[in-house]
Amino acid sequence: MTTRMRSVCPHDCPSVCALDVEVVSQSTIGRIYGAKDHSYTQGVICAKVSRYAERVHHPDRLMKPLRRKGSKSSSAGFEAISWDDALDTICERFERIRKNSGAEAIWPFHYAGTMGLVQRDGLDRFRHAYGTSRQHSTYCVSVADAGFKAGAGVKSGSDARLMHQSDLIVVWGGNPVSTQVNVMHHVSQAKRLNGAKFVVVDPYRTKTADKADLHLMLKPGTDGALACAVMHVLFEEGLADQAYMAAYTAKADDLRQHLATRTPAWAAEITGLPVEQIVEFARLYGRTKKSFLRIGYGFSRSRNGAVNLHAVTCLPAVSGAWQYEGGGALYGNSSIYKLDRTKIQGLDIVPDTRAIDQSRIGRVLTGNAADLQGGPAIEALFIQNTNPAVVAPETRLVLQGLARDDLFSVVHEQFMTETAEYADIVLPATMFLEHDDIYTASGHTHLQIGQKLIDAPGECRSNHALMQALAERLGLSHAGFQLSERELINDMLLSSGLPDFDAVLASGGLDCAHASFRDANFLNGFGTPDKRFHFSPDWSSVGNNTEGMPAFPDHWAVIDSATEACPLRLVAAPARQFLNSSFTETPSSRRMEKKPLARLHPDDMACYGIEDGALVTLGNDQGEVSLEAMAFDGVQPGTVVVESLWPNRYFAGGLGINTLVSSEPAQPDGGAVFHDTAVWARPGS
C-alpha cells in the first residue's frame, strides 16, 4: 500500500523544500509533492524534484564497485569488484602515498551534490583525521557571502514568509522561476494580496523577468553601478531615510558625498540601461517603504561580485526598508543555525595542512606551483558530491589533470559521470531517501531531518558509511566515525541545546527564525562590531585579498571586459530542468531542455555572420566551445547567454561551457567567476 512520508530535498538550492514522498514499497517510491503544512514550502516544489522517482529508479544507477581495467587513455572500461577489494585498494594506495609523499598529496574533494550535513561535511572529518589537503570551497557562495557580510556582518535577513506583506519585491541576480520556484509563490501572494509591484534585475530576459512589471536588463558585471545610481537618486530626491541611517548605519554622510558623481547618466554608460529606466526604478524603490529585496547569487559570480553585492545591500539601509514587515532584504540565512558540528566535521582536530581552492582544480592537478603552496603534487583524489569534469572552471585543464595515469582517483557517485569516467575506483552512492541526514536552509529558517525511507539498491553505500569503512581500515579513531548517521544527528542536536532526532522529525522541522521581527531585520543592531550597517566595509574582515577594493559602493572595473579580440560577454546561467550537473541524466529533463543553446542578440548574429539554428563557436584564451545559435533579443547586444550545465559530450567538440570560464579567484576570499567571461563568436563548422 502506498503511503506518504516526510522528507527534505537534498539539492544545492536555497529552498530546501519540505517533501511528501509516495513510498510504494521498501524499495520503491512514486511521485514527490511539496509539504503543504510547511510554512515556506507551502506545497510548492520544482517539477524536476516531483519526478524524482526517475532518478531513484534510473536503469543507469551505479550498483557495484568498479575498477578501471586499463590506462585512462584506453577503452578497456571497468570491471565489477567487491567492496572489500575496493576498500583495500584505496587504503593500500592512500597509505603508500602518505608514507612516500605525505598525506597532503591526497585531496578529498567535494561540494554540494547533497546539502545534508552528515553526508556532505563528513569529508572534513576525514581530512582532519588523516591529515590530507583541505579544500577552500569556492564554487558558489564565497564571493556573495563576503559581499553581504561586509555590510551586515552576518548572513541572515528578512523572513521570506513576510514577502506577502510587501508592496514591492525586487529579485536582483536570480531567476527563481527556474531555480527557486517557492520565491515566485510568495511573489504571487504579494501581488494578489497587496497589488505588489515586481522588479527583476538580470542581464537577460529570463522566465522570471517575463513576469516582472519592470525588468532592468543591464550588462553583466555592472550591478554596482546601477545600485550606486539608485542611491544617488534616493539622496538627491529626498527619498533616503535620514533618521534610519543616523540610528543604524555608519558613514552615511560620506556615502552621500561619494555618490554625488554616480548619477543615472554615469550608470547608463556603464550598464547600458536608459537613464529614464534607472530613475524610474530608483523612485519606485525609494517611494515604496515595504520593499523586499531578494538577492540572488548570479551577479556575485564575477571578479567584482563582492563589491556589487555589497552595493546592492546598501539600498535598504539608505531607504530604511529594514524597518517594515514585508521590507528589508534576504540573501541567505546560514548564520541563524547555532549548531555544534564538532563530531560531524572533526572540528576538535586542529589541522595544520594546506587548504586548496577547489575552483583551481585544473591548475592544481596540472602542477601549478602557486596553487600547490609549496606542498607535494596531488597524487590521489577522493571525490564525493560533485562533478568537476563539468562543473569546475577551465574544463580543458581539469580534464587534462584527471587524465593523468599517475593520479589515483576514487569517485563515489550515483551515476557514471564524466568525472567518474576518469576514476580508477568508482563506488556506488545512495540517494537522499536511502540514508538519514539533517538540513539547514538558506531561503527559509527551518532545520529539517530527512530520514531513510527506502532501502538502497544494489550495493550502494552512503557517504558516511564509506567514511566509516575507510576510517576502520586506516586506523582513524575519531568519535564521529563510530556513530551511525542518526546518532551523529542526535548528538549534534543535543549538544546544541535542541530537541532530539525523534522530536525534530515528528515536528516536521525546527523553525530557527530569529526571536522577533526586530532581530531578523537588524532593528536591534546589525552583526558588525558596532551594530551598524557599514557603507564603507572593512574588506579584510571577510577575506585576505583586498588590494584595490573600493572604500564605498562603486562600479569596480576589474571584470573581464569586452575587447576587440573578445567583444562579447558570456553569462553561463543555470538551466531550469538541471541543477548544476544533476538531472542531466534523466530523460525528462533532457527532453525539456532539448540541447545546449547560445542565445545571441540578432544584431550580434548579423555582425558575425551567424545563422539562427546553425552551429556557433565561442572562444577565448581558455579554449573553444561549439553549440547551436539561437536569435534572442532578450539581451543587450554584446551579451551571450548559455544555460547549462549540459555534459561536455552534448557540445560539438566534446567540451562544455565552463571551458571558457577562468579560474581566477574573485576578491576578497576567492570564488569562481562563472558569469565574468569575454568571448569571441564565429560561425561553427
XYZ file of C-alpha atoms in Angstrom:
685
model
C 0.000 0.000 0.000
C 1.338 3.449 -0.940
C 1.948 5.790 1.989
C 3.137 9.384 2.129
C 6.159 10.124 4.276
C 8.014 13.347 5.052
C 11.462 14.118 3.674
C 13.655 17.046 2.599
C 15.101 17.967 -0.789
C 18.891 17.484 -0.578
C 19.962 19.553 -3.578
C 22.008 22.747 -3.778
C 19.107 25.194 -3.683
C 18.172 27.797 -1.043
C 14.590 26.491 -0.809
C 15.469 23.152 0.883
C 11.874 22.098 0.306
C 9.880 20.002 2.736
C 8.637 16.985 0.793
C 5.855 14.430 0.967
C 7.067 11.243 -0.714
C 4.894 8.440 -2.012
C 6.507 5.276 -0.642
C 5.184 2.366 -2.671
C 7.319 -0.353 -1.074
C 10.511 -0.779 0.912
C 12.455 -0.257 -2.307
C 10.179 1.920 -4.454
C 8.864 5.483 -4.469
C 6.195 7.150 -6.557
C 5.641 10.860 -7.046
C 7.021 13.539 -4.723
C 4.973 16.525 -3.544
C 5.705 19.678 -1.616
C 4.648 19.538 2.037
C 1.584 21.760 2.331
C 1.965 22.221 6.095
C 5.462 23.702 5.809
C 5.283 27.460 6.299
C 7.718 28.243 3.480
C 7.341 25.345 1.015
C 3.510 25.553 1.202
C 3.113 22.590 -1.143
C 5.182 24.098 -3.969
C 8.250 22.315 -5.382
C 10.011 22.288 -8.738
C 8.937 19.836 -11.422
C 12.294 18.060 -11.607
C 12.108 17.014 -7.955
C 8.475 15.959 -8.273
C 9.732 13.445 -10.868
C 12.495 12.155 -8.577
C 11.459 8.528 -8.990
C 13.069 8.858 -12.409
C 16.450 9.342 -10.692
C 15.998 6.855 -7.863
C 14.949 4.032 -10.183
C 17.090 5.015 -13.166
C 18.467 1.972 -15.020
C 21.906 3.603 -15.223
C 22.432 3.986 -11.489
C 25.726 2.637 -10.246
C 25.102 -0.551 -8.257
C 28.514 -2.145 -7.664
C 32.076 -1.002 -7.013
C 34.086 -0.782 -10.228
C 37.806 -0.875 -11.028
C 39.469 0.505 -14.144
C 40.862 -2.272 -16.337
C 43.453 -0.331 -18.302
C 45.048 3.085 -18.551
C 42.899 6.208 -18.614
C 43.605 6.672 -22.283
C 42.450 3.154 -23.145
C 38.939 1.978 -23.928
C 39.149 -1.075 -21.669
C 36.493 0.259 -19.311
C 35.726 -1.047 -15.813
C 35.154 -4.348 -14.078
C 32.957 -5.053 -11.067
C 34.748 -5.843 -7.804
C 33.713 -6.413 -4.205
C 33.537 -3.639 -1.632
C 36.344 -5.296 0.322
C 38.587 -5.304 -2.744
C 37.733 -1.674 -3.474
C 38.387 -0.512 0.082
C 41.615 -2.496 0.343
C 42.849 -0.996 -2.934
C 42.024 2.534 -1.819
C 43.579 2.220 1.610
C 46.715 0.497 0.360
C 47.256 3.288 -2.195
C 46.492 6.046 0.330
C 48.913 4.568 2.853
C 51.638 4.242 0.244
C 51.185 7.879 -0.766
C 51.153 9.036 2.844
C 54.388 7.157 3.552
C 56.228 8.346 0.438
C 54.899 11.870 -0.155
C 52.851 12.789 2.894
C 49.086 12.757 3.347
C 48.771 16.221 1.805
C 49.375 14.562 -1.565
C 45.827 13.209 -1.113
C 42.996 15.676 -1.813
C 39.464 14.738 -0.711
C 37.254 16.869 -2.965
C 33.555 17.562 -2.540
C 30.789 20.075 -2.858
C 27.018 20.301 -2.640
C 25.614 17.326 -4.520
C 23.892 16.810 -1.198
C 23.327 19.596 1.311
C 22.860 17.187 4.213
C 25.331 17.959 6.978
C 26.283 14.352 7.667
C 26.705 13.149 4.097
C 28.270 16.381 2.795
C 30.525 17.546 5.609
C 31.821 14.239 6.976
C 34.652 14.512 4.470
C 36.046 17.353 6.597
C 36.383 14.925 9.490
C 38.305 12.531 7.260
C 40.605 15.330 6.050
C 41.371 16.404 9.607
C 41.855 12.908 10.989
C 44.064 11.654 8.153
C 45.985 14.897 7.609
C 45.171 15.310 3.916
C 44.973 18.558 2.000
C 41.851 20.523 2.829
C 39.530 22.409 0.497
C 38.640 26.083 0.177
C 35.089 25.771 -1.159
C 34.604 28.458 -3.793
C 32.117 27.197 -6.368
C 29.070 29.044 -5.089
C 28.821 31.392 -2.113
C 32.275 32.636 -1.154
C 32.009 35.829 -3.220
C 28.417 36.584 -2.252
C 28.995 35.810 1.432
C 31.836 38.318 1.523
C 29.703 40.983 -0.120
C 26.766 40.587 2.244
C 28.770 40.208 5.442
C 30.909 43.241 4.560
C 27.915 45.438 5.249
C 25.607 43.477 7.556
C 28.198 41.449 9.470
C 26.251 38.179 9.372
C 24.471 36.055 6.780
C 20.826 36.410 7.668
C 17.980 38.688 6.748
C 14.275 39.324 6.472
C 11.936 36.374 6.861
C 10.807 35.280 3.394
C 7.413 34.356 4.817
C 6.703 38.088 5.181
C 7.033 38.716 1.450
C 3.256 38.511 1.150
C 3.104 41.823 3.052
C 5.402 43.572 0.580
C 4.333 46.350 -1.759
C 7.410 45.889 -3.943
C 9.575 42.811 -4.487
C 12.901 43.118 -6.282
C 14.671 39.962 -7.422
C 18.242 41.008 -8.132
C 20.544 38.495 -9.809
C 18.282 35.459 -9.611
C 15.847 33.505 -11.784
C 13.520 31.825 -9.283
C 11.053 30.572 -11.902
C 13.846 28.232 -12.961
C 15.934 27.847 -9.816
C 13.822 28.591 -6.720
C 10.145 28.362 -7.554
C 8.995 28.987 -3.962
C 10.044 32.632 -4.262
C 7.555 33.034 -7.095
C 4.807 31.552 -4.940
C 5.431 34.252 -2.326
C 5.670 36.925 -5.050
C 2.275 35.808 -6.352
C 0.805 36.094 -2.865
C 2.086 39.661 -2.523
C 0.693 40.624 -5.915
C -2.674 39.087 -5.114
C -2.985 40.493 -1.586
C -1.347 43.898 -1.978
C -1.074 44.562 -5.675
C 2.692 44.476 -5.151
C 4.968 45.512 -7.981
C 7.596 43.041 -9.130
C 11.013 44.107 -10.452
C 13.799 41.913 -11.837
C 17.423 42.954 -12.350
C 19.149 40.489 -14.674
C 21.330 40.627 -17.808
C 18.831 38.610 -19.841
C 15.109 38.111 -20.189
C 14.626 35.050 -18.030
C 11.324 33.345 -17.366
C 11.276 35.339 -14.129
C 11.856 38.596 -15.973
C 8.922 37.731 -18.254
C 6.658 38.006 -15.204
C 8.074 41.319 -13.965
C 6.429 44.740 -14.059
C 9.888 46.151 -14.713
C 12.986 44.365 -15.987
C 16.333 46.140 -15.819
C 18.380 44.238 -18.406
C 21.859 45.531 -17.613
C 25.256 44.439 -18.895
C 26.854 41.604 -16.891
C 29.087 42.767 -14.055
C 27.638 46.295 -13.806
C 25.223 45.836 -10.903
C 27.294 48.030 -8.595
C 26.917 50.973 -10.956
C 23.137 50.548 -11.049
C 22.917 50.328 -7.245
C 25.026 53.472 -6.878
C 22.831 55.425 -9.281
C 19.695 54.307 -7.442
C 21.158 55.536 -4.156
C 22.176 58.809 -5.847
C 18.541 59.408 -6.754
C 17.369 58.485 -3.254
C 19.672 61.091 -1.735
C 19.016 63.792 -4.335
C 15.213 63.462 -4.282
C 14.769 63.199 -0.528
C 13.894 59.507 -0.569
C 16.736 58.455 1.740
C 15.668 57.834 5.340
C 17.987 60.156 7.254
C 16.692 59.167 10.690
C 17.183 55.456 9.987
C 20.704 55.990 8.679
C 21.643 58.085 11.694
C 20.480 55.336 14.045
C 21.593 52.189 12.197
C 24.400 52.897 9.715
C 27.962 54.192 9.635
C 29.373 56.915 7.335
C 26.101 57.845 5.649
C 27.282 61.412 5.007
C 30.475 60.128 3.425
C 28.402 57.791 1.263
C 26.251 60.656 0.015
C 29.314 62.683 -0.860
C 30.856 59.696 -2.644
C 27.679 59.106 -4.684
C 27.372 62.718 -5.848
C 29.049 61.848 -9.144
C 27.428 58.387 -9.511
C 24.483 59.778 -11.447
C 21.975 57.863 -13.559
C 23.774 59.173 -16.656
C 27.070 57.821 -15.325
C 25.454 54.429 -14.636
C 23.706 54.373 -18.008
C 27.066 54.492 -19.770
C 28.297 51.507 -17.741
C 25.137 49.378 -17.569
C 23.651 50.089 -20.992
C 20.322 50.930 -19.357
C 18.346 54.056 -20.278
C 18.670 56.917 -17.793
C 14.885 57.089 -17.569
C 14.606 53.443 -16.534
C 17.215 53.848 -13.813
C 15.352 56.862 -12.413
C 12.006 55.060 -12.670
C 13.328 52.150 -10.648
C 15.009 54.397 -8.072
C 11.809 56.354 -7.471
C 9.700 53.204 -7.254
C 12.102 51.705 -4.735
C 12.520 54.879 -2.685
C 8.802 55.655 -2.517
C 7.833 52.086 -1.550
C 8.924 51.545 2.025
C 7.692 47.951 2.224
C 10.148 46.834 -0.435
C 11.624 43.329 -0.213
C 14.964 42.788 -1.917
C 15.547 39.107 -2.750
C 19.234 38.888 -3.572
C 20.396 36.056 -5.830
C 23.802 34.519 -6.429
C 24.156 35.163 -10.150
C 25.568 38.672 -10.182
C 28.141 37.823 -7.499
C 29.940 35.303 -9.752
C 32.185 37.989 -11.144
C 35.593 39.438 -10.303
C 33.792 42.435 -8.793
C 30.959 40.314 -7.395
C 31.512 41.036 -3.693
C 31.612 44.782 -4.366
C 28.470 44.554 -6.492
C 26.572 42.570 -3.885
C 27.607 44.913 -1.083
C 26.413 47.873 -3.159
C 23.005 46.260 -3.619
C 22.685 45.523 0.113
C 23.171 49.233 0.794
C 19.779 50.022 -0.777
C 17.510 49.068 2.151
C 19.950 50.765 4.536
C 19.527 54.038 2.606
C 15.763 53.743 2.078
C 15.078 52.435 5.586
C 13.156 49.437 4.225
C 14.507 47.254 7.053
C 12.021 48.942 9.410
C 8.901 47.455 7.843
C 7.331 43.990 7.831
C 7.459 42.991 4.208
C 10.550 45.155 3.759
C 14.295 44.634 4.000
C 16.422 42.082 2.186
C 17.303 38.405 2.133
C 20.391 36.832 0.639
C 20.765 33.804 2.932
C 20.254 32.545 6.472
C 23.190 30.335 7.395
C 24.125 32.479 10.411
C 20.903 31.656 12.270
C 21.777 27.983 12.814
C 23.755 27.619 16.024
C 24.842 24.014 15.630
C 27.704 22.128 17.239
C 29.190 20.354 14.216
C 32.277 19.098 16.065
C 31.704 15.381 15.584
C 30.355 15.687 12.045
C 33.278 17.767 10.761
C 36.012 16.730 13.190
C 36.413 20.294 14.428
C 38.178 19.115 17.578
C 41.164 18.181 15.398
C 43.114 21.330 14.556
C 44.554 20.826 11.064
C 47.963 22.102 10.040
C 47.530 21.376 6.355
C 47.057 23.445 3.224
C 43.579 24.435 2.025
C 43.398 24.317 -1.770
C 40.946 26.392 -3.802
C 38.529 23.912 -5.378
C 37.857 26.190 -8.370
C 41.553 25.891 -9.254
C 41.408 22.109 -9.595
C 42.622 22.211 -13.183
C 45.678 24.240 -12.212
C 46.257 22.084 -9.138
C 46.156 18.762 -10.979
C 48.460 20.071 -13.703
C 51.066 21.100 -11.133
C 50.768 24.880 -10.817
C 53.282 25.726 -8.075
C 51.363 28.656 -6.602
C 48.260 26.518 -6.073
C 50.307 23.714 -4.511
C 51.589 26.277 -1.953
C 54.969 24.649 -1.597
C 53.459 21.257 -0.788
C 53.514 17.990 -2.696
C 51.777 17.431 -6.013
C 48.355 15.800 -5.791
C 48.752 12.053 -6.262
C 45.249 10.975 -5.205
C 41.760 12.471 -5.481
C 38.796 11.269 -3.448
C 35.602 12.815 -4.852
C 32.092 12.948 -3.404
C 29.069 15.123 -4.204
C 30.472 16.930 -7.227
C 31.382 16.501 -10.886
C 34.387 18.757 -11.576
C 34.850 17.477 -15.128
C 31.729 19.522 -15.939
C 31.223 21.935 -13.040
C 34.704 23.393 -12.450
C 36.159 26.301 -14.446
C 38.764 25.705 -17.154
C 37.402 22.381 -18.354
C 40.357 21.627 -20.629
C 42.823 21.816 -17.745
C 40.526 19.838 -15.438
C 40.229 17.012 -17.960
C 43.983 17.096 -18.578
C 44.583 16.714 -14.856
C 42.004 13.972 -14.381
C 43.523 12.039 -17.294
C 46.912 11.663 -15.560
C 47.750 7.976 -15.268
C 49.833 8.749 -12.166
C 46.790 10.276 -10.435
C 44.863 7.746 -8.339
C 41.199 8.821 -8.410
C 38.315 7.476 -6.377
C 34.803 8.715 -7.216
C 31.788 7.913 -5.047
C 28.767 8.597 -7.255
C 25.184 7.767 -8.183
C 25.851 7.710 -11.939
C 28.829 7.272 -14.245
C 29.510 10.994 -14.584
C 32.262 12.393 -16.748
C 34.379 12.710 -13.602
C 33.723 9.066 -12.701
C 34.833 8.033 -16.198
C 38.346 9.205 -15.245
C 38.404 7.313 -11.937
C 40.489 4.283 -11.009
C 37.858 3.151 -8.498
C 34.149 4.041 -8.788
C 31.900 3.424 -5.797
C 28.063 3.367 -5.855
C 26.380 6.011 -3.674
C 22.976 6.234 -2.058
C 20.385 8.926 -2.774
C 18.721 11.062 -0.128
C 15.770 8.736 0.525
C 18.182 5.879 1.262
C 20.009 7.357 4.279
C 19.445 9.682 7.243
C 20.539 13.315 7.221
C 19.772 16.789 8.533
C 19.475 20.028 6.558
C 19.738 23.728 7.236
C 18.298 26.203 4.714
C 19.297 29.485 3.163
C 15.968 30.678 1.763
C 13.995 29.968 4.944
C 14.602 29.269 8.625
C 13.842 25.592 9.252
C 16.190 22.838 10.395
C 14.814 19.607 8.914
C 15.552 15.897 9.093
C 15.290 13.603 6.111
C 15.087 10.051 7.345
C 15.810 6.909 5.384
C 12.574 5.872 3.668
C 13.627 3.068 1.321
C 16.424 0.542 1.013
C 19.379 1.387 -1.181
C 19.531 -0.600 -4.421
C 22.347 -2.983 -5.228
C 25.464 -2.367 -3.174
C 25.097 1.408 -2.789
C 26.548 2.869 0.398
C 26.101 6.314 1.916
C 28.943 8.804 2.190
C 29.012 8.311 5.943
C 29.146 4.518 5.690
C 32.073 4.834 3.293
C 33.893 7.182 5.671
C 33.380 4.683 8.480
C 34.791 1.824 6.406
C 37.859 3.833 5.370
C 38.453 5.030 8.924
C 38.368 1.477 10.251
C 40.956 0.274 7.731
C 43.180 3.336 8.164
C 43.057 3.273 11.983
C 41.276 6.642 12.393
C 39.656 6.692 15.808
C 37.600 9.914 15.899
C 34.226 9.549 17.652
C 32.390 10.758 14.550
C 33.374 7.591 12.709
C 31.905 5.402 15.455
C 28.372 6.805 15.397
C 25.614 5.988 12.933
C 24.082 8.757 10.842
C 21.129 9.009 13.204
C 23.406 9.004 16.258
C 25.563 11.772 14.773
C 22.492 13.918 14.111
C 21.133 13.274 17.581
C 24.469 14.086 19.197
C 24.702 17.384 17.288
C 21.161 18.393 18.216
C 21.557 17.653 21.907
C 24.996 19.274 22.181
C 23.472 22.360 20.505
C 20.721 22.562 23.139
C 17.997 21.497 20.697
C 15.336 18.754 20.740
C 16.479 15.276 19.779
C 16.230 13.473 16.434
C 12.805 11.970 17.053
C 11.315 15.254 18.240
C 12.598 17.263 15.279
C 11.458 14.579 12.858
C 7.996 14.370 14.422
C 7.553 18.148 14.285
C 8.349 18.329 10.571
C 11.335 20.530 11.301
C 12.532 23.073 13.827
C 11.942 26.744 13.000
C 15.186 28.532 13.921
C 13.966 32.002 12.956
C 15.050 34.992 14.996
C 13.027 35.575 18.138
C 11.425 38.717 16.724
C 10.986 40.750 13.568
C 13.277 43.361 15.090
C 16.070 40.825 15.407
C 15.592 39.471 11.868
C 15.573 42.950 10.317
C 18.512 44.195 12.376
C 16.466 46.744 14.321
C 18.318 45.562 17.412
C 21.595 46.049 15.591
C 23.493 44.527 12.679
C 26.060 41.768 13.093
C 29.030 44.125 12.880
C 31.119 45.023 15.956
C 29.470 48.467 16.243
C 25.996 47.045 15.398
C 25.709 49.368 12.391
C 25.459 48.672 8.699
C 28.771 49.529 7.041
C 28.540 51.562 3.846
C 32.351 51.582 3.893
C 33.259 47.982 4.605
C 36.375 46.563 6.178
C 37.053 44.090 3.391
C 39.806 42.445 5.445
C 37.120 41.157 7.820
C 35.746 38.901 5.070
C 38.864 37.930 3.111
C 42.615 38.227 2.768
C 42.921 39.509 -0.801
C 41.674 43.092 -0.556
C 44.105 45.021 -2.746
C 42.355 47.711 -4.761
C 38.867 47.062 -3.398
C 36.834 50.287 -3.228
C 36.135 52.010 0.071
C 32.480 52.701 -0.828
C 29.929 51.162 -3.207
C 31.042 51.607 -6.800
C 31.485 50.050 -10.199
C 34.793 48.264 -9.729
C 36.150 47.842 -13.243
C 38.148 44.639 -12.767
C 35.900 42.386 -14.843
C 36.906 40.505 -17.995
C 35.687 43.377 -20.146
C 34.788 43.078 -23.801
C 37.699 43.859 -26.132
C 38.235 43.988 -29.856
C 39.506 40.409 -29.708
C 36.706 39.175 -27.390
C 33.773 41.559 -27.932
C 31.038 39.530 -26.211
C 30.354 38.951 -22.517
C 29.207 35.432 -21.615
C 26.689 34.545 -18.908
C 26.730 30.796 -18.114
C 23.343 30.647 -16.360
C 21.569 27.637 -14.805
C 19.056 25.684 -16.875
C 15.577 25.174 -15.441
C 15.468 21.381 -15.632
C 19.015 20.776 -14.350
C 20.701 21.606 -11.063
C 24.403 22.031 -11.763
C 25.089 18.695 -13.471
C 22.395 16.776 -11.570
C 19.275 15.746 -13.520
C 21.228 15.782 -16.800
C 20.951 12.003 -16.647
C 17.132 11.978 -16.538
C 15.358 11.671 -19.907
C 12.529 14.031 -18.947
C 14.886 16.871 -18.011
C 16.973 16.419 -21.155
C 13.835 16.286 -23.279
C 12.543 19.570 -21.877
C 15.890 21.364 -22.147
C 16.384 19.904 -25.656
C 20.005 20.961 -26.339
C 22.676 23.490 -25.360
C 21.980 26.867 -26.999
C 23.918 30.107 -27.321
C 21.414 32.949 -27.011
C 22.760 35.828 -29.089
C 21.240 39.194 -29.962
C 20.188 39.337 -33.641
C 22.485 42.336 -34.194
C 25.472 40.304 -32.991
C 24.484 37.360 -35.168
C 24.334 39.628 -38.214
C 27.655 41.224 -37.288
C 29.488 37.899 -37.013
C 27.686 36.055 -39.827
C 25.958 33.562 -37.545
C 22.679 31.957 -38.644
C 19.802 31.165 -36.293
C 19.839 27.416 -35.628
C 23.321 26.948 -37.059
C 26.456 25.991 -35.184
C 28.363 28.807 -33.478
C 31.792 28.614 -31.903
C 32.552 30.748 -28.842
C 36.140 31.145 -27.753
C 38.840 32.938 -25.795
C 42.289 32.137 -24.448
C 40.825 29.282 -22.372
C 39.542 27.358 -25.392
C 36.632 26.982 -27.785
C 33.093 25.654 -27.408
C 30.666 24.871 -30.244
C 26.889 24.680 -29.935
C 23.708 25.777 -31.698
C 22.989 29.510 -32.010
C 19.602 30.997 -31.141
C 18.481 34.506 -32.084
C 17.355 36.162 -28.849
C 16.508 39.816 -28.303
C 16.308 39.355 -24.535
C 19.901 40.500 -24.045
C 21.764 43.660 -24.838
C 23.968 43.460 -27.923
C 27.348 42.268 -26.722
C 25.932 39.683 -24.280
C 25.620 35.946 -24.948
C 23.822 33.523 -22.614
C 24.312 29.761 -22.422
C 22.037 27.940 -19.981
C 23.709 24.796 -18.711
C 25.320 22.642 -17.183
C 24.995 20.217 -20.045
C 27.569 17.414 -20.023
C 30.610 18.070 -22.184
C 29.602 15.410 -24.696
C 26.491 17.375 -25.697
C 28.669 20.121 -27.196
C 30.210 19.735 -30.646
C 33.871 19.049 -29.963
C 33.183 17.479 -26.547
C 33.965 20.487 -24.355
C 31.283 22.220 -22.277
C 30.671 25.850 -21.458
C 32.992 26.037 -18.439
C 35.882 25.527 -20.855
C 35.684 29.293 -21.408
C 35.482 30.292 -17.730
C 38.646 31.402 -15.951
C 39.618 30.004 -12.566
C 40.963 33.398 -11.482
C 39.687 33.834 -7.911
C 37.430 36.755 -7.105
C 38.351 39.056 -4.246
C 38.466 39.154 -1.286
C 38.031 35.465 -0.376
C 38.172 33.570 -3.658
C 35.263 32.378 -5.703
C 34.545 31.140 -9.197
C 33.731 33.831 -11.771
C 31.278 31.821 -13.857
C 29.497 34.930 -15.214
C 32.553 37.064 -15.945
C 33.903 35.897 -19.284
C 34.726 37.737 -22.504
C 34.488 35.674 -25.702
C 34.520 35.947 -29.462
C 31.938 34.295 -31.720
C 32.143 32.929 -35.252
C 30.168 30.505 -37.403
C 30.846 26.946 -36.363
C 31.876 24.140 -38.634
